[in-house]
Structure formats: structure tokens, C-alpha cells
Tab-separated table of C-alpha atoms in Angstrom:
chain	number	residue	atom	x	y	z
A	117	MET	CA	0.115	0.027	0.067
A	118	TYR	CA	1.376	3.152	-1.223
A	119	CYS	CA	1.396	6.170	1.320
A	120	LEU	CA	1.709	9.931	0.543
A	121	CYS	CA	3.263	12.205	3.267
A	122	SER	CA	1.360	15.402	4.162
A	123	SER	CA	3.534	17.554	2.141
A	124	ARG	CA	3.467	15.404	-0.947
A	125	ARG	CA	-0.063	15.662	-0.727
A	126	ARG	CA	-0.144	19.550	-0.148
A	127	HIS	CA	1.971	19.709	-3.299
A	128	ILE	CA	-0.489	17.719	-5.261
A	129	LEU	CA	-3.383	19.749	-4.067
A	130	VAL	CA	-1.484	22.881	-4.881
A	131	CYS	CA	-0.627	21.559	-8.402
A	132	SER	CA	-4.190	20.356	-8.898
A	133	ARG	CA	-5.278	24.007	-8.368
A	134	VAL	CA	-2.981	25.478	-10.447
A	135	ASP	CA	-3.993	23.339	-13.300
A	136	CYS	CA	-7.698	24.521	-12.569
A	137	THR	CA	-6.629	27.698	-12.861
A	138	LEU	CA	-4.698	27.475	-16.107
A	139	ASN	CA	-7.499	25.537	-17.487
A	140	LEU	CA	-9.985	28.101	-16.569
A	141	LEU	CA	-7.737	31.097	-18.070
A	142	LEU	CA	-7.289	28.981	-21.030
A	143	SER	CA	-11.267	28.691	-21.347
A	144	MET	CA	-11.796	32.186	-20.900
A	145	GLU	CA	-9.274	33.140	-23.384
A	146	ILE	CA	-10.960	30.853	-26.032
A	147	PHE	CA	-14.191	32.461	-25.050
A	148	ILE	CA	-12.998	35.892	-25.466
A	149	THR	CA	-11.177	35.033	-28.759
A	150	TYR	CA	-14.340	33.685	-30.252
A	151	PHE	CA	-16.655	36.544	-28.485
A	152	LEU	CA	-14.236	39.159	-30.244
A	153	ARG	CA	-14.400	37.234	-33.703
A	154	TYR	CA	-18.179	37.118	-33.491
A	155	THR	CA	-18.525	40.676	-32.615
A	156	MET	CA	-16.040	41.772	-35.000
A	157	GLN	CA	-17.952	40.174	-37.682
A	158	VAL	CA	-21.001	41.824	-36.717
A	159	GLU	CA	-19.565	45.233	-36.724
A	160	ARG	CA	-17.806	44.567	-40.050
A	161	MET	CA	-21.030	45.450	-41.857
A	162	VAL	CA	-21.334	48.998	-42.720
A	163	LYS	CA	-23.762	51.409	-44.427
A	164	ALA	CA	-23.635	53.131	-47.684
A	165	ALA	CA	-26.058	54.711	-50.070
A	166	VAL	CA	-26.589	53.205	-53.419
A	167	VAL	CA	-27.920	53.782	-56.912
A	168	LYS	CA	-29.036	50.702	-58.282
A	169	GLU	CA	-30.531	51.892	-61.704
A	170	PHE	CA	-29.707	54.777	-63.383
A	171	LYS	CA	-33.487	55.098	-64.696
A	172	ALA	CA	-35.247	57.296	-62.112
A	173	PRO	CA	-32.419	57.374	-59.664
A	174	SER	CA	-32.926	57.072	-56.123
A	175	LEU	CA	-30.474	55.881	-53.461
A	176	GLU	CA	-30.847	53.116	-51.040
A	177	ILE	CA	-29.396	52.474	-47.901
A	178	MET	CA	-27.197	49.067	-48.020
A	179	GLU	CA	-24.694	47.247	-45.914
A	180	PHE	CA	-21.050	46.060	-47.158
A	181	PRO	CA	-18.572	44.207	-45.339
A	182	LEU	CA	-15.550	46.267	-44.043
A	183	PRO	CA	-13.013	45.441	-46.337
A	184	GLU	CA	-9.420	44.202	-45.123
A	185	VAL	CA	-6.869	46.963	-46.117
A	186	GLU	CA	-4.321	45.974	-48.671
A	187	PRO	CA	-0.615	46.987	-47.706
A	188	ASN	CA	-0.621	50.222	-49.782
A	189	ASP	CA	-4.388	51.380	-49.496
A	190	VAL	CA	-6.129	53.424	-46.831
A	191	LEU	CA	-9.585	53.209	-45.299
A	192	LEU	CA	-11.145	56.394	-44.125
A	193	LYS	CA	-14.249	56.568	-41.697
A	194	VAL	CA	-16.127	59.420	-43.574
A	195	LYS	CA	-16.748	62.494	-41.300
A	196	LEU	CA	-18.573	64.724	-43.711
A	197	ALA	CA	-19.396	64.169	-47.607
A	198	ALA	CA	-20.784	66.950	-49.650
A	199	ILE	CA	-23.194	66.806	-52.518
A	200	CYS	CA	-21.268	68.209	-55.705
A	201	GLY	CA	-23.348	69.932	-58.575
A	202	SER	CA	-22.062	66.901	-60.986
A	203	ASP	CA	-23.910	64.481	-58.384
A	204	VAL	CA	-27.034	66.613	-58.648
A	205	HIS	CA	-27.017	66.051	-62.578
A	206	LYS	CA	-26.669	62.374	-62.337
A	207	PHE	CA	-29.313	62.287	-59.904
A	208	LYS	CA	-31.811	64.010	-62.138
A	209	GLY	CA	-30.668	61.794	-64.920
A	210	GLU	CA	-29.034	64.426	-66.902
A	211	TRP	CA	-25.558	62.804	-66.771
A	212	PHE	CA	-24.724	59.123	-66.395
A	213	TRP	CA	-23.863	56.927	-63.620
A	214	PRO	CA	-22.567	53.450	-64.003
A	215	THR	CA	-24.608	51.153	-61.584
A	216	PRO	CA	-24.703	49.710	-59.072
A	217	ILE	CA	-22.658	52.693	-57.378
A	218	ILE	CA	-22.059	54.252	-54.221
A	219	PRO	CA	-22.229	58.249	-55.314
A	220	GLY	CA	-20.064	61.059	-53.551
A	221	HIS	CA	-16.627	61.940	-54.195
A	222	GLU	CA	-16.600	65.211	-52.230
A	223	ALA	CA	-15.760	64.392	-48.693
A	224	THR	CA	-13.336	64.351	-46.220
A	225	GLY	CA	-12.441	61.813	-43.114
A	226	GLU	CA	-10.503	60.221	-40.634
A	227	VAL	CA	-7.811	57.556	-41.117
A	228	TYR	CA	-9.270	54.387	-39.900
A	229	GLN	CA	-6.758	51.872	-41.140
A	230	LEU	CA	-3.659	52.317	-42.947
A	231	GLY	CA	-1.834	49.578	-45.041
A	232	SER	CA	1.186	48.319	-43.448
A	233	ASN	CA	3.346	50.209	-46.187
A	234	VAL	CA	1.507	53.562	-45.859
A	235	LYS	CA	3.662	55.890	-43.598
A	236	THR	CA	3.397	59.373	-45.218
A	237	ASP	CA	0.518	61.040	-47.104
A	238	TRP	CA	1.282	62.135	-50.654
A	239	CYS	CA	3.359	65.057	-49.746
A	240	GLY	CA	5.593	63.060	-47.493
A	241	LYS	CA	4.219	64.108	-44.265
A	242	PRO	CA	3.891	61.295	-41.655
A	243	ILE	CA	0.258	59.836	-41.166
A	244	ALA	CA	-1.304	57.818	-38.738
A	245	GLU	CA	-4.609	56.421	-37.872
A	246	GLY	CA	-7.130	59.032	-36.515
A	247	ASP	CA	-5.566	61.727	-38.566
A	248	MET	CA	-7.780	63.892	-40.758
A	249	VAL	CA	-7.303	63.875	-44.362
A	250	VAL	CA	-8.482	65.126	-47.734
A	251	TYR	CA	-8.375	62.845	-50.786
A	252	SER	CA	-8.035	63.056	-54.551
A	253	SER	CA	-11.123	61.293	-55.906
A	254	TYR	CA	-9.574	61.008	-59.330
A	255	TYR	CA	-6.726	58.381	-60.649
A	256	HIS	CA	-4.666	59.429	-63.775
A	257	CYS	CA	-2.473	57.052	-64.968
A	258	GLY	CA	0.605	59.265	-66.052
A	259	LYS	CA	1.286	57.112	-69.213
A	260	CYS	CA	-1.604	58.189	-71.490
A	261	PHE	CA	-1.264	60.675	-74.514
A	262	TYR	CA	-2.888	63.416	-72.431
A	263	CYS	CA	-1.017	62.812	-69.095
A	264	VAL	CA	2.382	62.613	-70.895
A	265	LYS	CA	1.106	66.082	-72.676
A	266	GLY	CA	0.547	67.441	-69.011
A	267	GLU	CA	-2.922	67.303	-69.105
A	268	PRO	CA	-3.766	64.717	-66.483
A	269	THR	CA	-7.569	65.696	-66.073
A	270	MET	CA	-8.169	64.380	-69.474
A	271	CYS	CA	-6.622	61.075	-68.927
A	272	VAL	CA	-8.196	58.433	-70.931
A	273	ASN	CA	-7.691	56.095	-68.333
A	274	ARG	CA	-9.319	58.118	-65.378
A	275	GLU	CA	-11.140	56.648	-62.658
A	276	GLU	CA	-13.248	58.548	-60.193
A	277	LEU	CA	-14.574	57.499	-56.821
A	278	GLY	CA	-18.178	57.898	-56.554
A	279	GLY	CA	-18.107	58.509	-60.697
A	280	THR	CA	-17.003	55.495	-62.563
A	281	ILE	CA	-15.985	52.826	-60.132
A	282	THR	CA	-19.131	50.535	-59.168
A	283	CYS	CA	-19.662	48.951	-55.953
A	284	ASP	CA	-20.745	45.462	-56.968
A	285	LYS	CA	-17.015	44.066	-56.322
A	286	PRO	CA	-14.563	44.381	-53.295
A	287	PRO	CA	-13.820	46.484	-51.708
A	288	HIS	CA	-17.240	47.871	-52.428
A	289	LEU	CA	-16.750	51.101	-50.641
A	290	ASN	CA	-15.946	53.323	-53.577
A	291	GLY	CA	-18.030	56.276	-52.958
A	292	ALA	CA	-18.127	59.002	-50.294
A	293	TYR	CA	-22.053	58.440	-49.202
A	294	ALA	CA	-20.915	55.946	-46.933
A	295	GLU	CA	-19.817	55.296	-43.442
A	296	TYR	CA	-16.242	54.303	-44.750
A	297	ILE	CA	-14.418	54.893	-48.109
A	298	TYR	CA	-11.736	52.675	-49.280
A	299	LEU	CA	-8.767	54.589	-51.084
A	300	LYS	CA	-6.305	52.303	-53.355
A	301	HIS	CA	-3.139	53.470	-53.339
A	302	HIS	CA	-3.364	55.540	-56.506
A	303	PHE	CA	-5.791	58.109	-54.940
A	304	PRO	CA	-3.706	60.562	-53.304
A	305	ILE	CA	-4.366	61.745	-49.643
A	306	PHE	CA	-3.180	64.837	-47.914
A	307	LYS	CA	-3.068	65.242	-44.022
A	308	ALA	CA	-5.232	67.993	-43.107
A	309	PRO	CA	-4.394	71.000	-40.773
A	310	GLU	CA	-6.001	70.253	-37.066
A	311	ASN	CA	-7.903	73.838	-37.134
A	312	LEU	CA	-9.976	73.116	-40.249
A	313	SER	CA	-13.343	71.558	-39.731
A	314	PRO	CA	-15.020	68.984	-41.743
A	315	GLU	CA	-17.227	71.481	-43.063
A	316	VAL	CA	-14.386	73.541	-44.425
A	317	LEU	CA	-12.366	70.323	-45.543
A	318	ALA	CA	-15.213	68.577	-47.440
A	319	PRO	CA	-15.670	70.730	-50.160
A	320	LEU	CA	-12.032	71.223	-51.242
A	321	ASN	CA	-11.949	67.978	-53.203
A	322	CYS	CA	-13.855	69.172	-56.018
A	323	ALA	CA	-15.220	72.664	-55.805
A	324	CYS	CA	-12.375	74.445	-54.481
A	325	SER	CA	-9.939	72.722	-56.391
A	326	THR	CA	-11.683	72.828	-59.940
A	327	VAL	CA	-11.893	76.623	-59.322
A	328	MET	CA	-8.094	76.470	-58.511
A	329	HIS	CA	-7.432	74.523	-61.601
A	330	GLY	CA	-9.472	76.810	-63.762
A	331	ILE	CA	-8.054	80.168	-62.606
A	332	GLN	CA	-4.659	78.850	-62.889
A	333	LYS	CA	-5.071	77.701	-66.335
A	334	ILE	CA	-6.847	80.910	-67.453
A	335	GLY	CA	-4.405	83.246	-65.758
A	336	LEU	CA	-6.055	85.752	-63.156
A	337	LYS	CA	-3.851	88.773	-62.878
A	338	PRO	CA	-3.655	91.497	-60.011
A	339	ALA	CA	-5.898	94.298	-60.816
A	340	ASP	CA	-8.138	92.377	-63.185
A	341	SER	CA	-11.671	93.145	-62.898
A	342	VAL	CA	-13.552	89.899	-62.497
A	343	VAL	CA	-17.450	88.565	-63.010
A	344	VAL	CA	-18.423	85.628	-61.258
A	345	LEU	CA	-21.656	84.173	-63.009
A	346	GLY	CA	-23.121	81.809	-60.030
A	347	THR	CA	-22.915	81.651	-56.002
A	348	GLY	CA	-23.128	77.684	-55.637
A	349	GLY	CA	-20.167	76.183	-53.889
A	350	LEU	CA	-17.609	77.018	-56.898
A	351	GLY	CA	-18.932	80.569	-56.942
A	352	PHE	CA	-17.786	81.618	-53.492
A	353	TYR	CA	-14.263	79.932	-53.900
A	354	ALA	CA	-14.164	81.911	-57.163
A	355	ILE	CA	-14.649	85.174	-55.494
A	356	ALA	CA	-12.388	84.164	-52.668
A	357	ILE	CA	-9.576	83.154	-55.044
A	358	ALA	CA	-9.897	86.326	-57.190
A	359	LYS	CA	-9.872	88.498	-53.918
A	360	ALA	CA	-6.874	86.811	-52.714
A	361	LEU	CA	-5.157	87.191	-55.817
A	362	ASN	CA	-5.970	91.028	-55.617
A	363	ALA	CA	-8.625	91.206	-58.313
A	364	SER	CA	-9.406	95.024	-58.620
A	365	LYS	CA	-13.132	94.449	-58.720
A	366	VAL	CA	-15.339	91.386	-58.064
A	367	ILE	CA	-18.864	91.625	-59.547
A	368	VAL	CA	-21.424	88.654	-58.611
A	369	THR	CA	-24.488	87.876	-60.584
A	370	ASP	CA	-27.223	85.205	-59.177
A	371	MET	CA	-31.101	85.148	-58.659
A	372	ILE	CA	-31.025	84.335	-55.086
A	373	ASP	CA	-30.452	87.297	-52.608
A	374	GLN	CA	-29.499	85.371	-49.654
A	375	ARG	CA	-26.730	83.711	-51.836
A	376	LEU	CA	-25.863	87.421	-52.693
A	377	LYS	CA	-25.389	88.296	-49.361
A	378	LEU	CA	-22.905	85.753	-48.677
A	379	ALA	CA	-21.186	86.710	-51.585
A	380	GLU	CA	-20.702	90.156	-49.876
A	381	GLU	CA	-19.303	88.343	-46.778
A	382	PHE	CA	-16.597	86.830	-49.132
A	383	GLY	CA	-15.554	90.090	-50.339
A	384	ALA	CA	-17.770	90.785	-53.612
A	385	ASP	CA	-17.430	94.356	-54.628
A	386	TYR	CA	-20.787	94.313	-56.353
A	387	THR	CA	-23.547	91.963	-56.250
A	388	ILE	CA	-26.304	91.815	-59.004
A	389	ASN	CA	-29.608	89.608	-58.588
A	390	ILE	CA	-30.276	88.928	-62.553
A	391	LYS	CA	-34.241	89.012	-62.028
A	392	GLU	CA	-34.103	92.796	-61.709
A	393	TYR	CA	-33.015	92.895	-65.309
A	394	GLU	CA	-35.866	92.046	-67.933
A	395	LYS	CA	-33.825	92.249	-70.934
A	396	PRO	CA	-30.246	90.379	-71.015
A	397	GLU	CA	-28.841	93.811	-72.508
A	398	ASP	CA	-29.663	95.743	-69.370
A	399	LEU	CA	-27.741	93.370	-67.311
A	400	ILE	CA	-24.829	93.264	-69.841
A	401	ASN	CA	-24.749	96.865	-69.822
A	402	LYS	CA	-24.900	97.073	-66.155
A	403	ILE	CA	-21.727	95.018	-65.854
A	404	LEU	CA	-19.902	96.769	-68.636
A	405	GLY	CA	-20.189	100.053	-66.722
A	406	LEU	CA	-18.742	98.544	-63.267
A	407	SER	CA	-15.832	97.126	-65.133
A	408	ASN	CA	-12.785	99.243	-66.638
A	409	HIS	CA	-14.715	102.380	-66.675
A	410	GLY	CA	-17.027	100.895	-69.168
A	411	PHE	CA	-14.576	98.834	-71.329
A	412	GLY	CA	-15.680	95.485	-69.979
A	413	ALA	CA	-14.418	92.762	-67.448
A	414	ASP	CA	-10.816	91.390	-67.709
A	415	LEU	CA	-12.458	87.813	-66.622
A	416	VAL	CA	-15.776	86.313	-66.597
A	417	ILE	CA	-16.076	82.846	-64.760
A	418	ASP	CA	-19.232	81.147	-65.589
A	419	VAL	CA	-20.003	78.349	-62.715
A	420	THR	CA	-23.814	78.414	-63.176
A	421	GLY	CA	-24.117	74.891	-64.629
A	422	HIS	CA	-26.054	76.552	-67.558
A	423	SER	CA	-23.456	77.513	-69.973
A	424	SER	CA	-25.591	77.218	-73.190
A	425	SER	CA	-27.471	80.322	-72.429
A	426	LEU	CA	-25.007	82.308	-70.648
A	427	ILE	CA	-21.918	82.119	-72.846
A	428	PRO	CA	-23.291	84.538	-75.718
A	429	GLN	CA	-24.168	87.036	-72.702
A	430	GLY	CA	-20.949	86.617	-70.902
A	431	ILE	CA	-18.608	86.993	-73.974
A	432	ARG	CA	-20.302	90.502	-74.486
A	433	MET	CA	-19.585	91.206	-70.749
A	434	LEU	CA	-15.672	91.413	-71.661
A	435	ARG	CA	-13.506	93.844	-72.706
A	436	LYS	CA	-11.217	93.278	-75.965
A	437	GLY	CA	-8.554	90.665	-75.315
A	438	GLY	CA	-10.794	89.534	-72.217
A	439	ARG	CA	-10.971	85.881	-71.017
A	440	TYR	CA	-14.254	83.849	-70.553
A	441	LEU	CA	-13.558	80.696	-68.012
A	442	GLU	CA	-16.311	78.135	-67.982
A	443	ILE	CA	-15.841	75.787	-64.884
A	444	GLY	CA	-17.515	72.380	-64.353
A	445	GLY	CA	-20.141	71.474	-67.237
A	446	ASP	CA	-23.517	72.293	-68.587
A	447	ALA	CA	-26.819	70.570	-66.971
A	448	ASN	CA	-27.093	69.123	-70.533
A	449	MET	CA	-23.785	68.424	-71.713
A	450	HIS	CA	-25.116	67.959	-75.325
A	451	SER	CA	-26.868	71.173	-75.725
A	452	SER	CA	-25.736	73.568	-78.596
A	453	SER	CA	-25.011	77.329	-78.031
A	454	PRO	CA	-25.388	79.884	-80.375
A	455	ILE	CA	-21.872	81.350	-80.395
A	456	ILE	CA	-20.440	82.703	-83.438
A	457	ALA	CA	-17.015	83.673	-84.406
A	458	SER	CA	-17.526	87.303	-84.428
A	459	SER	CA	-18.493	87.471	-81.103
A	460	PHE	CA	-15.224	86.681	-80.020
A	461	VAL	CA	-12.808	86.447	-82.915
A	462	PRO	CA	-12.453	90.507	-83.902
A	463	ASP	CA	-11.786	91.459	-80.302
A	464	SER	CA	-9.238	88.766	-79.437
A	465	LYS	CA	-11.242	87.225	-76.616
A	466	VAL	CA	-10.570	83.834	-75.397
A	467	ILE	CA	-12.968	81.168	-73.999
A	468	MET	CA	-11.630	78.261	-72.087
A	469	GLY	CA	-13.381	75.496	-70.478
A	470	VAL	CA	-11.989	73.395	-67.399
A	471	ARG	CA	-13.195	70.448	-65.634
A	472	ASN	CA	-11.913	68.315	-62.811
A	473	PHE	CA	-8.666	68.709	-61.031
A	474	SER	CA	-5.141	67.016	-60.302
A	475	PRO	CA	-3.788	66.471	-56.773
A	476	ILE	CA	-1.587	69.571	-57.010
A	477	HIS	CA	-4.764	71.638	-57.110
A	478	LEU	CA	-5.930	70.037	-54.284
A	479	LEU	CA	-2.815	70.526	-52.204
A	480	GLN	CA	-3.016	73.971	-53.426
A	481	SER	CA	-6.610	74.240	-52.476
A	482	LEU	CA	-5.896	72.939	-48.858
A	483	ASN	CA	-2.965	75.276	-48.386
A	484	PHE	CA	-5.268	78.278	-49.728
A	485	THR	CA	-7.875	77.621	-47.344
A	486	GLN	CA	-5.692	77.235	-44.138
A	487	ALA	CA	-3.842	80.371	-45.273
A	488	HIS	CA	-7.098	82.484	-45.610
A	489	THR	CA	-9.373	80.764	-42.867
A	490	ASP	CA	-9.767	83.867	-41.155
A	491	ASP	CA	-10.470	86.046	-44.296
A	492	PHE	CA	-13.480	84.084	-45.914
A	493	PRO	CA	-16.377	82.062	-44.121
A	494	PHE	CA	-15.657	78.799	-45.854
A	495	GLU	CA	-17.617	76.777	-43.252
A	496	LYS	CA	-20.751	78.572	-44.312
A	497	ILE	CA	-20.422	77.069	-47.989
A	498	ILE	CA	-21.983	73.739	-46.384
A	499	SER	CA	-25.317	75.299	-45.687
A	500	HIS	CA	-27.506	72.229	-44.619
A	501	LYS	CA	-26.743	68.798	-43.431
A	502	PHE	CA	-28.422	65.384	-43.355
A	503	LYS	CA	-27.766	62.194	-41.860
A	504	LEU	CA	-26.708	59.388	-44.128
A	505	GLU	CA	-30.372	57.680	-44.103
A	506	GLU	CA	-31.906	61.147	-45.312
A	507	ILE	CA	-29.997	60.968	-48.777
A	508	ASN	CA	-32.823	61.281	-50.885
A	509	GLU	CA	-34.080	64.415	-49.073
A	510	ALA	CA	-30.653	65.737	-49.032
A	511	PHE	CA	-30.386	65.478	-52.803
A	512	ARG	CA	-33.997	66.982	-53.028
A	513	VAL	CA	-32.639	70.042	-51.322
A	514	ALA	CA	-29.537	70.252	-53.184
A	515	SER	CA	-31.581	69.936	-56.663
A	516	SER	CA	-34.128	72.773	-55.418
A	517	ARG	CA	-31.325	75.476	-54.929
A	518	GLU	CA	-32.333	75.796	-51.358
A	519	ALA	CA	-28.967	75.273	-50.304
A	520	ILE	CA	-25.586	76.411	-51.460
A	521	ARG	CA	-23.545	72.907	-50.479
A	522	VAL	CA	-25.345	69.900	-48.822
A	523	GLY	CA	-23.295	67.860	-46.479
A	524	ILE	CA	-23.940	64.159	-45.567
A	525	THR	CA	-22.987	62.866	-42.247
A	526	PRO	CA	-22.898	59.115	-41.685
């Protein structure tokens, strides 16, 4: 018969207790692991607004799996997305949307997850999870005929988040009207200054950058007399940039008094409500009288989205040798405009169209806004805000001209 001494029995008892404790800890670890896995699987579904069919567009809230981030890519948590005028045209069926698509390209967000190889933004500034950023919604290949010619916005291989990339394939989250947006490595990102709010940052990616592109291309000179036709989001940036570049006079036209009042806050020297003029001739003569002692404006910038009817009038507002800049596009891209050569050739007037922007214009817009944040009320450009679930009402308001720029908050 085998007998254990008391010390040996105590040792076995202690070991048994240790084993039980270890087994309990192991069981808890297994439970926590599976619980976290289950929880993460539940939380990986995120919301986005989707256009399923181009005919009679309406947006439906759908759920998508939160994607794994590839080494060179970035996942953003959207803080604020804006409804661009181009989105309104598409929503109305005037421009084309491939479907199914998560619309929206004009936005800002917080870095939710960085790919393992991503350490800096496009300028080489260190970037980390939690940083606010703006991003370029356009991809330009850098190799096609137009890219090589220095015209990346004309890239034949151009891709646009929320515009050309559908959501039927992973990573799905290719538009800004969502809780998250996935940025592949070829979409540049820029770290945002901490003092700029989402309301100021969101419209930089498109509205401000496109205006910056246009004004640089047409060449706004100090002491120029400038006419801005239209006071949507683009119009206010046109006013601000013109004033910052020391335009001698900025004249603004619109048909909504509330917008014209805000134009004055942005520094407009003269605001004109076109509804007060029955005949286009009277409006043209008014602007001529305010510009260069009656000779006409040096530069007319049209951001109304209705160029077909306004170009013939706008050309007549120019002095000889003046420049006419059409930014964005017409509501009807295939409409015809009765422009005849005699309206601009004899007087050496220049007509230029600009659409989209490149990453350098976004960087310049970011720097411009930071430098002039105390000079202009940029935060007022987002005049209305809606939740993601209210996306269709948001588009209704954006389409009705009740708002300057509509913001969407997930």
C-alpha cells in the first residue's frame, strides 16, 4: 500500500489548483477570442447609399462588409461628404452614372486603418490612424497621351471615386456617401491641418480644387476686373481666390438674394440679382459700366452649370482681349449654344473650359484655405446637413437650390 506524506499531498493539491486555474484562464481566452471574432464579424457590416439603376435614380441604404486593407491602401471613416453639382446632374438623370454605385466624391474623413506600407501622405508628411485627411477622388494613369502632354485631367484611363467605379465588387466602398470609403494606393491623400473643420475640408475635394485649376489655367492677374456668374459652391471659391489674388473688382450675379448676401461676406464688390433685369442687354450694360470704366471685364467666370444660355451673354461682358472661363459643365452636356466667331474673334477674346482637377490643385486648395481661414467664411458653404439615411431628402434640397452645398454625415 502506497502512502503519501502530508507535504506530498499538499504539493499535489496545489498543482491541481494551479491546473484548474490555468484551464479556467485558457477557457476564458478561448471564449474571449471567439466572442471578439463574432463581435467583429457583426461590426464589419457598414452602411452606404447606393444607386441601383440609372433610370429614375433614387438611393437606397445598403450594407457592405468592411474590407481588409491592402498594404498600400487606406480606409477612411467618412466625417462629412458634400453633394457636388455633378452629383445633382446625375441624380436628375442629366448625366450618366454606372450602376450599382455608391455616389459621392467630395468628402473628408479620418484615417481608420492604414495599409502596412503606408507611412506618409502624398507630400511625405507622416500620417497615422486618427488623422483627418482630404483625398483626390481622381486617378490619372500618368502614361496616356494626355498625361504625357501635361493634361492629367483629360486622362483616358481616369477613374473617379463615386463616379466611374461601381460597388458590385470588393472592396465595394468606392464612394463617399457611406460610413467608410476605401482608397486604393493611386488615390492621393493629404493630411489636414487640425484647425480646419470637416465643413471646411469636405468641399476642397472638387469644388475649390476645380476652381483653383481653372483660375490658374486662364490666368487671373492682379488688378483684373472679374465677373463671377453664379454663387453655388464653386462661385464662392471663385470670389475668394479672385480677392486673394488682388483682383481690382469682383462683380457677382445670381438670382437668390441670400446667396448674394453671402457673396458680400466673401468680399464681392458688387452683387447683382439678375431677376431685376428684364432684358439681357440691360444686365450686360450694367456689368460693362462697372468694369474698367465701361470697357468691360478682364475675366468672366461662369459656374452656373447653364453655359449654353449664358456664354453668348458672358462674352459680351468682356473687354477686348478678355477671357471667359467656363468651369464644371452644362446641365445638358450635349446642348448647343449659338456662339458665332464674330462674337469673340475680332476682339481677340479667349474662351476656355475647365473640368476636374489634379492632386496639385487639391494641395494648393488645402494650403489656400488654411492661409485664408480667417479671411473668408468657408464654413458657410455647407449650408445644410443631413444624415446618411436622409440621403434622398438631401438630394431633393440640393436639386432645388435651397442650399449652397449640402453635407452628408454618416
